[in-house]
XYZ file of C-alpha atoms in Angstrom:
740
model
C -23.012 -1.847 -56.668
C -24.834 -4.666 -58.388
C -28.347 -3.257 -58.945
C -29.970 -6.596 -59.596
C -28.579 -8.178 -56.400
C -29.669 -4.968 -54.486
C -33.202 -5.500 -55.638
C -33.166 -9.252 -54.887
C -31.818 -8.729 -51.474
C -34.524 -6.143 -50.973
C -37.202 -8.659 -51.871
C -35.698 -10.914 -49.230
C -36.028 -8.296 -46.597
C -39.377 -7.606 -47.643
C -40.399 -11.196 -47.119
C -38.931 -11.101 -43.794
C -40.781 -7.916 -43.032
C -44.073 -9.231 -44.005
C -43.533 -12.311 -41.743
C -42.930 -10.215 -38.732
C -45.818 -8.623 -36.685
C -43.902 -5.314 -36.396
C -45.965 -2.209 -36.976
C -43.906 0.305 -38.767
C -45.159 3.951 -38.793
C -43.278 6.815 -40.465
C -43.500 10.521 -39.480
C -42.087 13.604 -41.020
C -41.611 12.527 -44.493
C -41.932 16.181 -45.714
C -38.577 16.826 -43.887
C -36.618 14.748 -46.352
C -34.971 17.274 -48.884
C -33.718 16.539 -52.358
C -30.012 16.396 -52.464
C -26.980 14.284 -51.078
C -28.574 12.631 -47.920
C -27.011 11.176 -44.862
C -29.653 10.004 -42.432
C -28.279 9.855 -38.883
C -30.208 7.303 -36.876
C -30.121 6.082 -33.348
C -28.942 2.513 -32.915
C -30.645 0.034 -30.556
C -31.142 -3.194 -32.493
C -29.748 -5.139 -35.397
C -33.154 -4.622 -36.915
C -32.032 -1.088 -38.113
C -29.247 -2.365 -40.117
C -31.640 -4.366 -42.492
C -35.008 -3.017 -42.039
C -34.458 0.691 -42.005
C -32.855 0.856 -45.505
C -35.711 -1.231 -46.760
C -38.358 1.181 -45.238
C -36.577 4.207 -46.351
C -36.298 2.822 -49.877
C -39.888 2.157 -50.000
C -40.495 5.703 -48.775
C -38.208 7.727 -50.963
C -37.243 5.390 -53.892
C -33.640 6.108 -53.159
C -30.711 3.621 -52.991
C -29.299 3.375 -49.517
C -25.937 2.271 -48.357
C -25.108 2.172 -44.615
C -22.436 1.109 -42.229
C -22.522 -1.820 -39.923
C -20.208 -3.335 -37.196
C -17.298 -5.208 -38.661
C -18.153 -8.283 -36.314
C -21.401 -8.908 -38.331
C -19.295 -9.529 -41.501
C -17.372 -12.284 -39.583
C -20.698 -13.795 -38.348
C -21.697 -14.919 -41.870
C -23.656 -11.849 -43.026
C -21.126 -10.626 -45.544
C -22.923 -12.008 -48.517
C -26.148 -10.235 -47.995
C -24.668 -7.029 -46.567
C -22.552 -6.691 -49.778
C -25.590 -7.065 -51.924
C -27.557 -4.488 -49.800
C -24.740 -2.031 -49.783
C -23.720 -2.455 -46.264
C -20.211 -1.470 -45.671
C -18.125 -2.605 -42.668
C -16.947 0.145 -40.267
C -13.402 -1.149 -40.652
C -13.484 -0.982 -44.479
C -10.180 1.074 -45.247
C -11.870 2.753 -48.291
C -15.060 3.452 -46.306
C -14.826 7.349 -46.275
C -13.768 7.661 -49.886
C -16.657 5.456 -51.035
C -19.153 7.474 -48.901
C -17.955 10.960 -50.278
C -17.783 9.599 -53.857
C -21.360 8.167 -53.635
C -22.722 11.323 -52.048
C -21.001 13.550 -54.595
C -22.392 11.480 -57.608
C -25.812 10.908 -56.111
C -25.416 7.234 -56.493
C -26.741 6.470 -53.068
C -28.009 8.030 -49.739
C -26.108 6.950 -46.607
C -27.407 5.683 -42.960
C -25.150 6.265 -40.303
C -25.401 5.355 -36.702
C -23.731 8.515 -34.870
C -23.381 6.533 -31.625
C -20.784 4.495 -33.272
C -22.195 1.083 -32.067
C -25.550 -0.390 -30.849
C -26.315 1.192 -27.514
C -28.318 -1.529 -25.988
C -28.783 0.294 -22.551
C -29.928 3.523 -24.499
C -27.768 5.358 -22.052
C -26.537 8.279 -24.275
C -26.945 11.162 -22.091
C -25.309 12.361 -18.699
C -27.830 14.079 -16.682
C -25.875 14.763 -13.533
C -22.224 13.373 -13.850
C -18.962 14.998 -14.879
C -20.361 15.596 -18.355
C -23.628 16.935 -17.135
C -26.104 17.916 -19.918
C -24.048 16.313 -22.655
C -24.366 13.208 -24.749
C -22.129 10.305 -23.595
C -22.554 6.962 -25.115
C -22.478 3.842 -23.016
C -20.255 1.071 -24.164
C -18.563 -2.098 -22.667
C -15.319 0.020 -22.473
C -17.054 2.938 -20.654
C -18.794 6.066 -21.936
C -17.622 8.178 -24.789
C -18.798 11.158 -26.682
C -20.729 10.542 -29.901
C -18.642 10.159 -33.122
C -18.202 13.146 -35.194
C -17.810 10.909 -38.334
C -21.236 11.796 -39.748
C -20.712 15.519 -39.582
C -17.213 15.053 -40.921
C -18.460 12.968 -43.681
C -21.110 15.751 -44.601
C -18.495 18.490 -44.387
C -15.973 16.624 -46.653
C -18.567 16.033 -49.236
C -19.860 19.684 -49.370
C -16.159 20.908 -49.166
C -15.281 18.895 -52.422
C -18.613 19.913 -53.912
C -17.886 23.638 -53.542
C -14.272 23.172 -54.564
C -15.291 21.596 -57.692
C -17.630 24.432 -58.435
C -14.988 27.132 -57.267
C -12.077 25.944 -59.481
C -13.690 24.653 -62.649
C -12.487 27.596 -64.598
C -9.342 28.409 -62.737
C -7.893 24.968 -62.161
C -9.506 22.568 -64.707
C -6.537 20.002 -64.312
C -7.566 19.647 -60.585
C -11.236 19.378 -61.496
C -10.382 16.494 -63.938
C -8.221 14.727 -61.359
C -10.943 14.761 -58.686
C -13.544 13.779 -61.208
C -11.409 10.756 -62.019
C -10.695 10.045 -58.418
C -14.467 9.871 -57.712
C -15.544 8.447 -60.972
C -17.849 11.459 -61.740
C -18.952 11.293 -65.397
C -20.992 14.560 -65.487
C -19.204 17.169 -63.358
C -22.251 19.699 -63.751
C -24.505 17.197 -61.875
C -22.472 17.643 -58.827
C -23.126 21.352 -58.686
C -26.885 21.082 -58.673
C -27.419 19.366 -55.293
C -26.415 20.146 -51.666
C -25.486 17.859 -48.784
C -27.868 17.431 -45.862
C -27.915 15.536 -42.710
C -31.304 14.151 -41.900
C -31.782 13.226 -38.109
C -33.990 10.202 -37.634
C -35.411 8.573 -34.485
C -36.513 5.019 -34.032
C -38.541 4.202 -31.059
C -39.831 0.858 -30.241
C -42.817 0.094 -28.042
C -43.224 -2.146 -26.058
C -39.817 -3.598 -25.332
C -40.342 -7.046 -23.901
C -37.369 -9.484 -24.059
C -38.310 -13.273 -23.808
C -37.547 -16.507 -25.366
C -39.253 -16.923 -28.648
C -39.237 -19.214 -31.702
C -36.446 -17.652 -33.405
C -34.078 -18.153 -30.298
C -35.186 -21.698 -29.880
C -34.449 -22.472 -33.536
C -31.083 -20.689 -33.331
C -30.235 -22.731 -30.260
C -31.183 -25.860 -32.087
C -29.456 -25.320 -35.294
C -26.588 -23.122 -34.590
C -23.547 -24.556 -32.572
C -21.510 -22.395 -30.138
C -24.026 -19.535 -30.157
C -22.541 -16.685 -28.264
C -24.407 -15.111 -25.418
C -24.208 -11.855 -27.121
C -25.925 -13.077 -30.314
C -28.466 -15.236 -28.286
C -29.450 -11.988 -26.412
C -29.987 -10.176 -29.609
C -32.075 -12.974 -31.094
C -34.345 -13.170 -27.886
C -34.805 -9.404 -27.545
C -35.246 -8.595 -31.243
C -36.794 -11.886 -32.238
C -39.597 -11.183 -29.592
C -40.095 -7.814 -30.862
C -40.608 -8.884 -34.332
C -42.683 -11.997 -33.654
C -44.860 -10.650 -30.745
C -45.404 -7.345 -32.345
C -43.697 -4.050 -31.662
C -44.634 -0.460 -32.656
C -41.649 0.931 -34.692
C -42.053 4.698 -35.000
C -39.556 6.124 -37.473
C -39.382 9.961 -37.187
C -37.624 12.291 -39.607
C -36.562 15.652 -38.211
C -35.753 18.830 -40.012
C -32.729 18.431 -42.159
C -29.347 20.132 -41.358
C -28.075 22.153 -44.296
C -24.180 21.756 -44.489
C -23.259 24.533 -46.874
C -23.498 27.358 -44.345
C -20.954 25.714 -42.167
C -18.390 26.386 -44.740
C -18.518 30.119 -45.050
C -15.537 31.000 -42.983
C -12.767 32.694 -44.754
C -10.341 29.917 -43.795
C -12.429 27.124 -45.213
C -13.217 29.264 -48.329
C -9.532 29.768 -48.871
C -8.860 26.055 -49.014
C -11.906 25.481 -51.152
C -10.485 27.923 -53.813
C -6.719 26.746 -53.313
C -4.948 26.486 -56.611
C -2.808 23.534 -55.163
C -4.048 19.789 -55.468
C -5.609 18.737 -52.220
C -5.655 14.941 -51.613
C -8.177 13.154 -49.317
C -6.320 13.239 -46.126
C -3.997 16.324 -46.613
C -3.492 18.497 -43.479
C -4.997 21.614 -44.881
C -5.096 24.876 -42.793
C -8.930 24.641 -42.249
C -8.879 21.157 -40.782
C -8.933 22.262 -37.150
C -11.799 24.518 -37.662
C -13.802 22.010 -39.444
C -13.154 19.429 -36.606
C -14.624 22.027 -34.249
C -17.476 22.508 -36.721
C -18.117 18.866 -36.932
C -18.484 18.692 -33.158
C -21.069 21.535 -33.296
C -22.980 19.707 -35.969
C -22.758 16.547 -34.101
C -24.424 18.153 -30.998
C -27.067 19.454 -33.260
C -28.145 16.171 -34.899
C -27.904 14.249 -31.541
C -30.164 16.737 -29.964
C -32.540 16.425 -32.602
C -32.386 12.656 -32.822
C -33.039 12.019 -29.222
C -35.364 15.044 -28.956
C -37.844 13.082 -31.327
C -38.164 10.074 -29.196
C -41.859 8.815 -29.286
C -42.916 8.907 -25.604
C -44.984 6.066 -24.495
C -46.810 4.834 -21.254
C -43.865 2.654 -20.306
C -41.524 5.838 -20.386
C -43.829 7.790 -18.085
C -44.430 4.842 -15.595
C -40.820 3.818 -15.337
C -39.488 7.359 -14.875
C -42.168 7.954 -12.039
C -40.770 4.902 -10.430
C -37.268 6.066 -10.844
C -38.011 9.206 -8.777
C -40.507 7.801 -6.538
C -39.234 8.619 -2.887
C -41.637 6.451 -0.778
C -40.865 3.131 0.647
C -44.219 1.614 -0.243
C -45.984 2.316 -3.593
C -49.678 2.218 -3.516
C -51.228 1.138 -6.978
C -54.100 3.727 -6.892
C -51.558 6.405 -6.178
C -49.389 5.188 -8.870
C -52.325 5.293 -11.394
C -53.157 8.953 -10.401
C -49.510 9.943 -11.069
C -49.648 8.119 -14.236
C -52.750 9.798 -15.438
C -51.430 13.212 -14.480
C -48.284 12.452 -16.250
C -50.210 11.977 -19.552
C -51.814 15.325 -18.997
C -48.597 17.217 -19.111
C -48.387 19.529 -22.061
C -45.736 17.488 -24.227
C -46.812 19.242 -27.350
C -45.641 22.415 -25.748
C -42.377 20.828 -24.886
C -41.868 19.759 -28.431
C -42.176 15.962 -27.449
C -43.908 13.389 -29.647
C -46.488 11.075 -28.075
C -47.110 7.472 -28.939
C -50.517 7.032 -30.673
C -51.805 5.325 -27.328
C -51.214 8.668 -25.633
C -53.303 10.647 -27.996
C -56.574 9.501 -26.692
C -58.557 9.961 -23.548
C -56.400 8.319 -20.592
C -59.276 8.053 -18.168
C -59.074 4.165 -18.406
C -55.837 4.394 -16.388
C -58.007 5.311 -13.349
C -60.983 2.847 -14.134
C -60.712 -0.493 -15.745
C -57.206 -0.316 -17.447
C -58.984 -1.771 -20.407
C -55.869 -1.400 -22.553
C -53.733 -3.178 -19.994
C -51.211 -0.310 -19.559
C -50.875 -0.395 -16.032
C -51.314 -4.035 -15.207
C -49.020 -5.160 -17.895
C -46.370 -2.713 -16.655
C -46.550 -3.747 -13.072
C -46.398 -7.520 -14.062
C -43.414 -6.800 -16.148
C -41.728 -4.859 -13.431
C -42.389 -7.567 -10.907
C -41.100 -10.308 -13.208
C -37.776 -8.155 -13.818
C -37.479 -7.653 -9.984
C -37.912 -4.048 -10.330
C -41.066 -4.167 -7.964
C -41.908 -6.552 -5.269
C -45.365 -6.960 -3.986
C -45.780 -6.406 -0.223
C -49.500 -6.723 0.870
C -51.557 -4.118 -0.965
C -48.440 -2.069 -1.923
C -45.328 -2.505 -4.002
C -41.648 -2.005 -2.874
C -39.064 -0.532 -5.459
C -36.093 -3.065 -5.662
C -33.511 -0.916 -7.781
C -32.411 2.553 -7.827
C -32.072 2.794 -11.639
C -28.461 3.761 -11.436
C -26.899 0.510 -12.485
C -27.710 -1.471 -15.643
C -25.463 -4.467 -15.356
C -23.673 -6.263 -18.155
C -23.807 -4.269 -21.419
C -24.953 -7.069 -23.586
C -27.682 -8.438 -21.036
C -29.201 -5.261 -20.237
C -32.231 -5.567 -22.525
C -33.104 -8.906 -20.857
C -31.963 -8.378 -17.248
C -33.015 -4.625 -16.851
C -35.194 -3.534 -19.594
C -36.978 -0.984 -17.478
C -33.670 0.673 -16.901
C -33.187 0.770 -20.717
C -36.669 2.277 -21.113
C -35.911 5.086 -18.491
C -32.708 5.821 -20.096
C -34.264 6.494 -23.516
C -35.964 9.777 -22.346
C -33.083 11.214 -20.183
C -32.212 13.729 -22.933
C -35.758 15.138 -22.630
C -34.721 17.234 -19.763
C -37.906 19.229 -19.422
C -40.023 16.237 -19.391
C -37.677 14.653 -16.707
C -37.968 17.732 -14.489
C -41.802 17.507 -14.535
C -42.057 13.817 -14.037
C -39.605 14.168 -11.098
C -41.695 16.905 -9.591
C -44.961 14.794 -10.061
C -43.159 11.749 -8.382
C -42.108 13.805 -5.369
C -45.396 15.337 -4.662
C -47.362 14.043 -1.456
C -50.181 11.808 -2.219
C -52.778 14.181 -0.986
C -51.622 16.903 -3.122
C -51.701 14.462 -6.141
C -55.443 13.633 -5.288
C -56.279 17.273 -5.164
C -54.395 18.098 -8.306
C -56.093 15.171 -10.172
C -59.607 16.086 -9.058
C -59.103 19.800 -9.986
C -57.780 18.840 -13.410
C -60.743 16.432 -14.151
C -63.288 19.107 -13.149
C -61.682 21.954 -15.037
C -61.074 19.810 -17.984
C -64.650 18.883 -18.154
C -65.799 22.433 -17.932
C -63.336 23.597 -20.492
C -64.348 20.878 -22.972
C -68.034 21.842 -22.625
C -67.084 25.533 -23.162
C -64.962 24.567 -26.310
C -67.847 22.407 -27.826
C -70.422 24.894 -27.092
C -68.270 27.636 -28.777
C -67.657 25.382 -31.721
C -71.139 23.865 -32.301
C -73.703 26.090 -30.987
C -76.527 27.315 -33.273
C -78.151 30.633 -32.595
C -81.904 30.033 -31.974
C -81.524 26.149 -31.663
C -79.005 25.657 -28.939
C -80.162 25.994 -25.245
C -78.149 28.401 -22.919
C -74.784 27.418 -21.794
C -76.016 26.729 -18.295
C -78.129 23.781 -19.531
C -75.186 21.507 -20.641
C -72.560 22.667 -18.092
C -71.399 19.644 -15.742
C -71.620 20.560 -12.099
C -70.719 19.518 -8.582
C -72.841 19.726 -5.471
C -70.651 19.777 -2.252
C -72.085 17.521 0.469
C -71.798 17.691 4.262
C -70.225 14.108 4.669
C -67.626 12.383 2.481
C -69.089 9.033 3.377
C -70.800 8.608 0.005
C -70.470 10.375 -3.337
C -72.829 10.061 -6.228
C -72.123 10.159 -9.793
C -75.508 11.003 -11.607
C -75.702 10.676 -15.389
C -78.302 12.422 -17.693
C -79.911 10.717 -20.795
C -79.518 10.688 -24.502
C -80.120 14.028 -26.400
C -80.412 15.720 -22.885
C -77.954 17.514 -20.688
C -76.997 17.763 -16.916
C -80.034 20.103 -16.359
C -82.251 17.082 -16.935
C -81.208 15.540 -13.523
C -80.524 18.685 -11.669
C -83.656 18.387 -9.474
C -82.630 14.853 -8.279
C -79.016 16.061 -7.873
C -80.186 19.022 -5.636
C -82.653 16.631 -3.646
C -79.616 14.432 -2.806
C -77.388 17.402 -2.230
C -79.847 18.753 0.365
C -79.531 15.341 2.212
C -75.872 15.883 2.709
C -74.389 13.876 -0.294
C -71.737 15.037 -2.671
C -73.133 14.748 -6.159
C -71.195 15.096 -9.556
C -73.135 15.243 -12.893
C -70.924 14.887 -15.848
C -71.873 16.006 -19.244
C -71.837 13.247 -21.934
C -69.781 14.440 -24.881
C -71.885 15.686 -27.838
C -74.773 16.846 -25.472
C -75.795 20.345 -24.374
C -74.770 21.736 -27.640
C -76.303 20.777 -30.951
C -77.289 17.567 -32.687
C -74.446 18.045 -35.055
C -71.953 17.729 -32.159
C -73.849 14.448 -31.016
C -73.728 13.060 -34.571
C -69.886 12.843 -34.445
C -69.596 11.093 -31.092
C -69.178 7.521 -30.258
C -70.656 5.844 -27.228
C -67.062 5.192 -25.892
C -66.967 9.051 -25.473
C -69.981 8.947 -23.242
C -68.299 6.131 -21.372
C -65.326 8.194 -20.806
C -67.386 11.110 -19.532
C -69.059 8.816 -16.860
C -65.653 7.542 -15.974
C -64.310 11.080 -15.351
C -67.038 11.664 -13.038
C -66.255 8.464 -11.168
C -62.549 9.475 -10.776
C -63.558 12.877 -9.393
C -65.724 11.260 -6.699
C -63.387 8.485 -6.014
C -60.893 11.379 -4.726
C -63.594 13.073 -2.680
C -65.682 10.261 -0.937
C -65.065 7.009 0.759
C -67.824 5.158 -1.023
C -69.130 5.863 -4.514
C -72.619 5.269 -5.885
C -73.473 5.557 -9.536
C -76.857 6.287 -11.085
C -78.478 7.714 -14.107
C -81.715 8.208 -15.960
C -82.499 6.585 -19.424
C -79.293 6.115 -21.391
C -77.539 7.618 -18.358
C -78.778 4.508 -16.462
C -77.345 2.197 -19.139
C -73.952 3.980 -18.803
C -74.136 3.712 -14.950
C -74.603 0.062 -15.175
C -71.853 -0.134 -17.781
C -69.434 1.599 -15.178
C -70.417 -1.123 -12.715
C -69.279 -3.850 -15.093
C -65.785 -2.471 -15.216
C -65.086 -0.676 -11.968
C -65.148 -3.002 -8.868
C -65.103 -0.609 -5.820
C -68.522 0.872 -6.284
C -71.047 0.787 -3.369
C -74.217 0.686 -5.421
C -76.130 1.485 -8.515
C -79.430 2.867 -9.325
C -80.888 2.958 -12.845
C -84.085 4.979 -13.679
C -85.725 3.835 -17.021
C -82.631 2.061 -18.211
C -82.830 1.209 -21.855
C -82.481 -2.161 -23.229
C -85.416 -1.989 -25.638
C -86.866 1.054 -27.343
C -90.254 1.921 -28.231
C -89.023 4.876 -30.572
C -90.039 3.810 -34.022
C -86.975 5.681 -35.533
C -84.616 3.169 -33.938
C -85.934 0.291 -35.930
C -85.304 2.247 -39.231
C -81.567 3.173 -38.293
C -79.817 0.289 -40.144
C -81.915 0.835 -43.218
C -81.578 4.602 -43.345
C -77.710 4.302 -42.861
C -77.619 1.843 -45.647
C -79.551 4.463 -47.821
C -77.031 7.209 -46.674
C -73.930 5.080 -47.641
C -75.618 4.459 -51.106
C -76.292 8.013 -51.617
C -72.751 9.079 -50.625
C -71.290 6.594 -52.934
C -73.423 8.150 -55.647
C -72.502 11.579 -54.655
C -76.016 12.554 -53.981
C -75.741 14.514 -50.799
C -79.248 16.145 -50.942
C -80.981 12.812 -50.476
C -79.062 11.800 -47.366
C -81.090 11.577 -44.208
C -78.970 12.159 -41.145
C -81.561 13.400 -38.568
C -85.019 12.576 -37.585
C -87.496 14.903 -35.781
C -87.670 14.548 -32.175
C -90.654 15.900 -29.991
C -89.127 15.962 -26.546
C -90.959 16.264 -23.146
C -88.460 18.913 -22.109
C -87.790 21.049 -25.145
C -85.830 23.437 -22.892
C -83.376 20.687 -22.347
C -83.460 18.073 -25.122
C -82.585 18.276 -28.871
C -85.389 18.563 -31.364
C -83.398 16.700 -33.909
C -82.097 13.164 -33.427
C -78.898 12.183 -35.198
C -79.244 8.578 -36.740
C -75.639 7.802 -35.978
C -76.261 8.697 -32.303
C -79.070 6.230 -32.252
C -76.518 3.544 -33.649
C -74.139 4.394 -30.939
C -76.927 3.989 -28.300
C -77.661 0.604 -29.822
C -74.065 -0.427 -29.706
C -73.803 0.709 -25.887
C -77.076 -1.436 -24.980
C -75.832 -4.442 -27.076
C -72.497 -4.750 -25.411
C -74.081 -4.108 -22.018
C -76.520 -6.883 -22.163
C -73.649 -9.561 -22.011
C -71.986 -7.960 -19.080
C -75.047 -7.139 -16.644
C -74.628 -10.526 -14.892
C -71.165 -9.510 -13.667
C -72.736 -6.752 -11.501
C -72.693 -7.985 -7.896
C -73.242 -4.737 -5.910
C -76.696 -3.513 -4.535
C -78.774 -2.235 -7.269
C -82.112 -0.243 -7.650
C -84.164 -0.334 -10.947
C -86.913 2.158 -11.381
C -89.115 1.925 -14.361
C -92.627 3.494 -15.526
C -94.959 0.836 -16.947
C -96.385 3.381 -19.373
C -93.244 4.691 -20.562
C -93.530 5.622 -24.273
C -89.823 5.387 -25.003
C -88.322 2.530 -22.873
C -90.245 -0.672 -22.768
C -90.584 -2.129 -19.152
C -89.681 -5.517 -20.611
C -86.042 -4.262 -21.111
C -85.632 -2.970 -17.461
C -87.238 -5.991 -16.100
C -84.782 -8.146 -18.013
C -81.897 -5.965 -16.715
C -83.258 -6.666 -13.191
C -83.426 -10.293 -13.793
C -79.838 -10.465 -15.222
C -78.149 -8.495 -12.463
C -75.852 -10.748 -10.537
C -76.507 -8.726 -7.307
C -77.597 -10.415 -4.129
C -79.377 -7.231 -3.051
C -81.464 -5.804 -5.755
C -84.875 -3.929 -5.976
C -87.304 -3.286 -8.853
C -89.776 -0.490 -8.549
C -92.476 0.058 -11.249
C -94.532 3.101 -11.326
C -97.188 4.107 -13.701
C -96.751 7.333 -15.499
C -97.460 7.853 -19.110
C -94.258 9.709 -19.923
C -90.627 8.947 -20.202
C -88.846 11.871 -18.160
C -90.038 10.664 -14.695
C -87.118 12.478 -12.908
C -88.833 15.738 -13.503
C -92.519 17.061 -13.039
C -95.362 15.347 -11.184
C -94.517 12.181 -9.348
C -90.600 12.836 -9.341
C -90.493 13.369 -5.641
C -91.660 9.804 -5.163
C -88.678 8.636 -7.424
C -86.228 10.896 -5.388
C -87.292 9.418 -2.014
C -86.814 5.784 -3.200
C -83.389 6.790 -4.497
C -82.519 8.407 -1.209
C -83.708 5.490 0.806
C -81.587 3.006 -1.256
C -78.484 5.218 -0.876
C -79.193 5.574 2.935
C -79.166 1.974 3.428
C -75.795 1.705 1.654
C -74.453 4.460 3.911
C -75.612 3.062 7.164
C -74.706 -0.571 6.786
C -72.719 -3.004 4.814
C -74.720 -4.660 1.997
C -76.776 -7.521 3.402
C -77.206 -10.695 1.819
C -80.723 -10.979 0.348
C -82.887 -11.712 -2.651
C -84.485 -9.644 -5.247
C -87.577 -7.459 -4.347
C -90.275 -6.535 -6.922
C -92.633 -3.827 -5.902
C -95.392 -1.790 -7.655
C -96.111 1.811 -6.898
C -99.461 3.203 -8.338
C -101.582 0.990 -10.450
C -99.927 -1.714 -12.701
C -101.795 -2.536 -15.849
C -101.776 -5.594 -17.832
């Protein structure tokens, strides 16, 4: 190989990579051993032929050679392929070259064990004649995976051990083999072993559509074949529009132990010359051994597929037995699919599945469901029929091999995780469950998960003598008499569910179902709160909404203080709420510490940079009205998160069009009435009310005067229960004396 040409070609690939928007992430680098390495990689795109060697070279510093379809050399790519160490699958010296470079350590090899690109990703037979075995789809029909990768590894290690075995007893054969394989330092061959490293490459999302590359190709290349055009459309869009390309390395397969049988060892030590293709006695045994190794690395490769939202949604559709598909039902099943214990199954998840998935049940803010449904409709997998969807295909036929990624991409996606049999079984069971069972299962999961999260956080963060009892922070559900209306009631900042228990019990006594979530970081210690972001509080409220949405026909959300702000925030993103009440909602704080948060944070960053930890200030003293509930130390990072919540909320309040009630105390020492009045004015609701009382404290949901607040909230909800929201204007009212 011309090293200079190899480096220059690498620079060209780097330039191309830098222009693309593909996000390449590698996992399992620690699984790459030292030695003679063959990387066995699944083959879905032409991207792997060029981009994978470059990425592996960057990662390991090794020189990589790889095999490519002979047709690509005829398509004008021979020049760059030769410089990059790409060898045609029909090169007559291919096997000798591979063994030679592996023995000498000149290069590592990339091999695609499927034997060709598998555009349909159909590599596994789950139910046919070869049930439970790998069978590779091709234009000529399915075939078993090639054993060439395993055979190559066995041949390499055979010659390595043979050279070591006969170096003293048959030196002339050693000399002959050294010349044949151009080995200068024979001892260097003995110091390494041969390994196969299984590698999986998963792309997400797969969306084939016309792009700049395909338009340029059609413009400048005459007689462009449909096959090449399909590859440019599919892979060009992946590179230009941006695709996550997860490269995962599995544990290496050591080849030496497979040569321990006496038959093989006898051939290794033979005192007769053995040429490359001689029919030695151990060849039949090594063929069987190669098949076993092939099964092992194929299982490893496809067992490392990075599962994503598209995989889960498409597989649910595949097994969905009902004629009409309700979108809310699909969302519930999708959420439950994300809660399956993939880690216990040994399955890897895409980064987007590592976070809280409650957005699938609320506003779909990351566009996982809506994008999938639009894509499925566009590809004629689904058809909209009123408020439901109808499945148009049975996922058994993929169509023309070289068109499948364009015509039937969802079938490609569903094929990809067929080898993950345990996941398939659980997704099928989930898809077949009745809708009512799914609702019950979802509700129980959310309730139990919230309780478990609190128990875990309390056990992790609780401080003896400072933390309140565990009953203070526990989320709770009050069961009502009627399922007409359910209420999600949210506590405030530095507080806990106990803060609003009196109001919750009052509403429960009037027949309502009430769920009080615990905002993450609350009910434990200030240190716990210091590590939380406001989006975790948002998700806590969303989980409460999802619980109530499965219990009651109408949902009302309300809260106190920061909880009121979170209730309003939910209304800006969830459109099927019946009403909202906000008691002392913050938009402007009196609390002096809030004004100094930016300056203190700047000071803390400066002290951290100077490694002066003792001078950092992370908490300020808090003198709560309810010390049996609230924290006595206020984390500055928590105040910053509260500020972020309020800042992003202000711009969205006008989008709230449901009936709303705002309650505020004129003499509140923490939340200024100007802020709650501004919220009232910004609300887009046709029916909205503003009640001002005059109590010189913030916690008006407890203690003297709280019963009046409770009655007003009850009257507001009762109106929502008994009639449709009427058209009407805003109402301002005072209770008690208003000053100023």
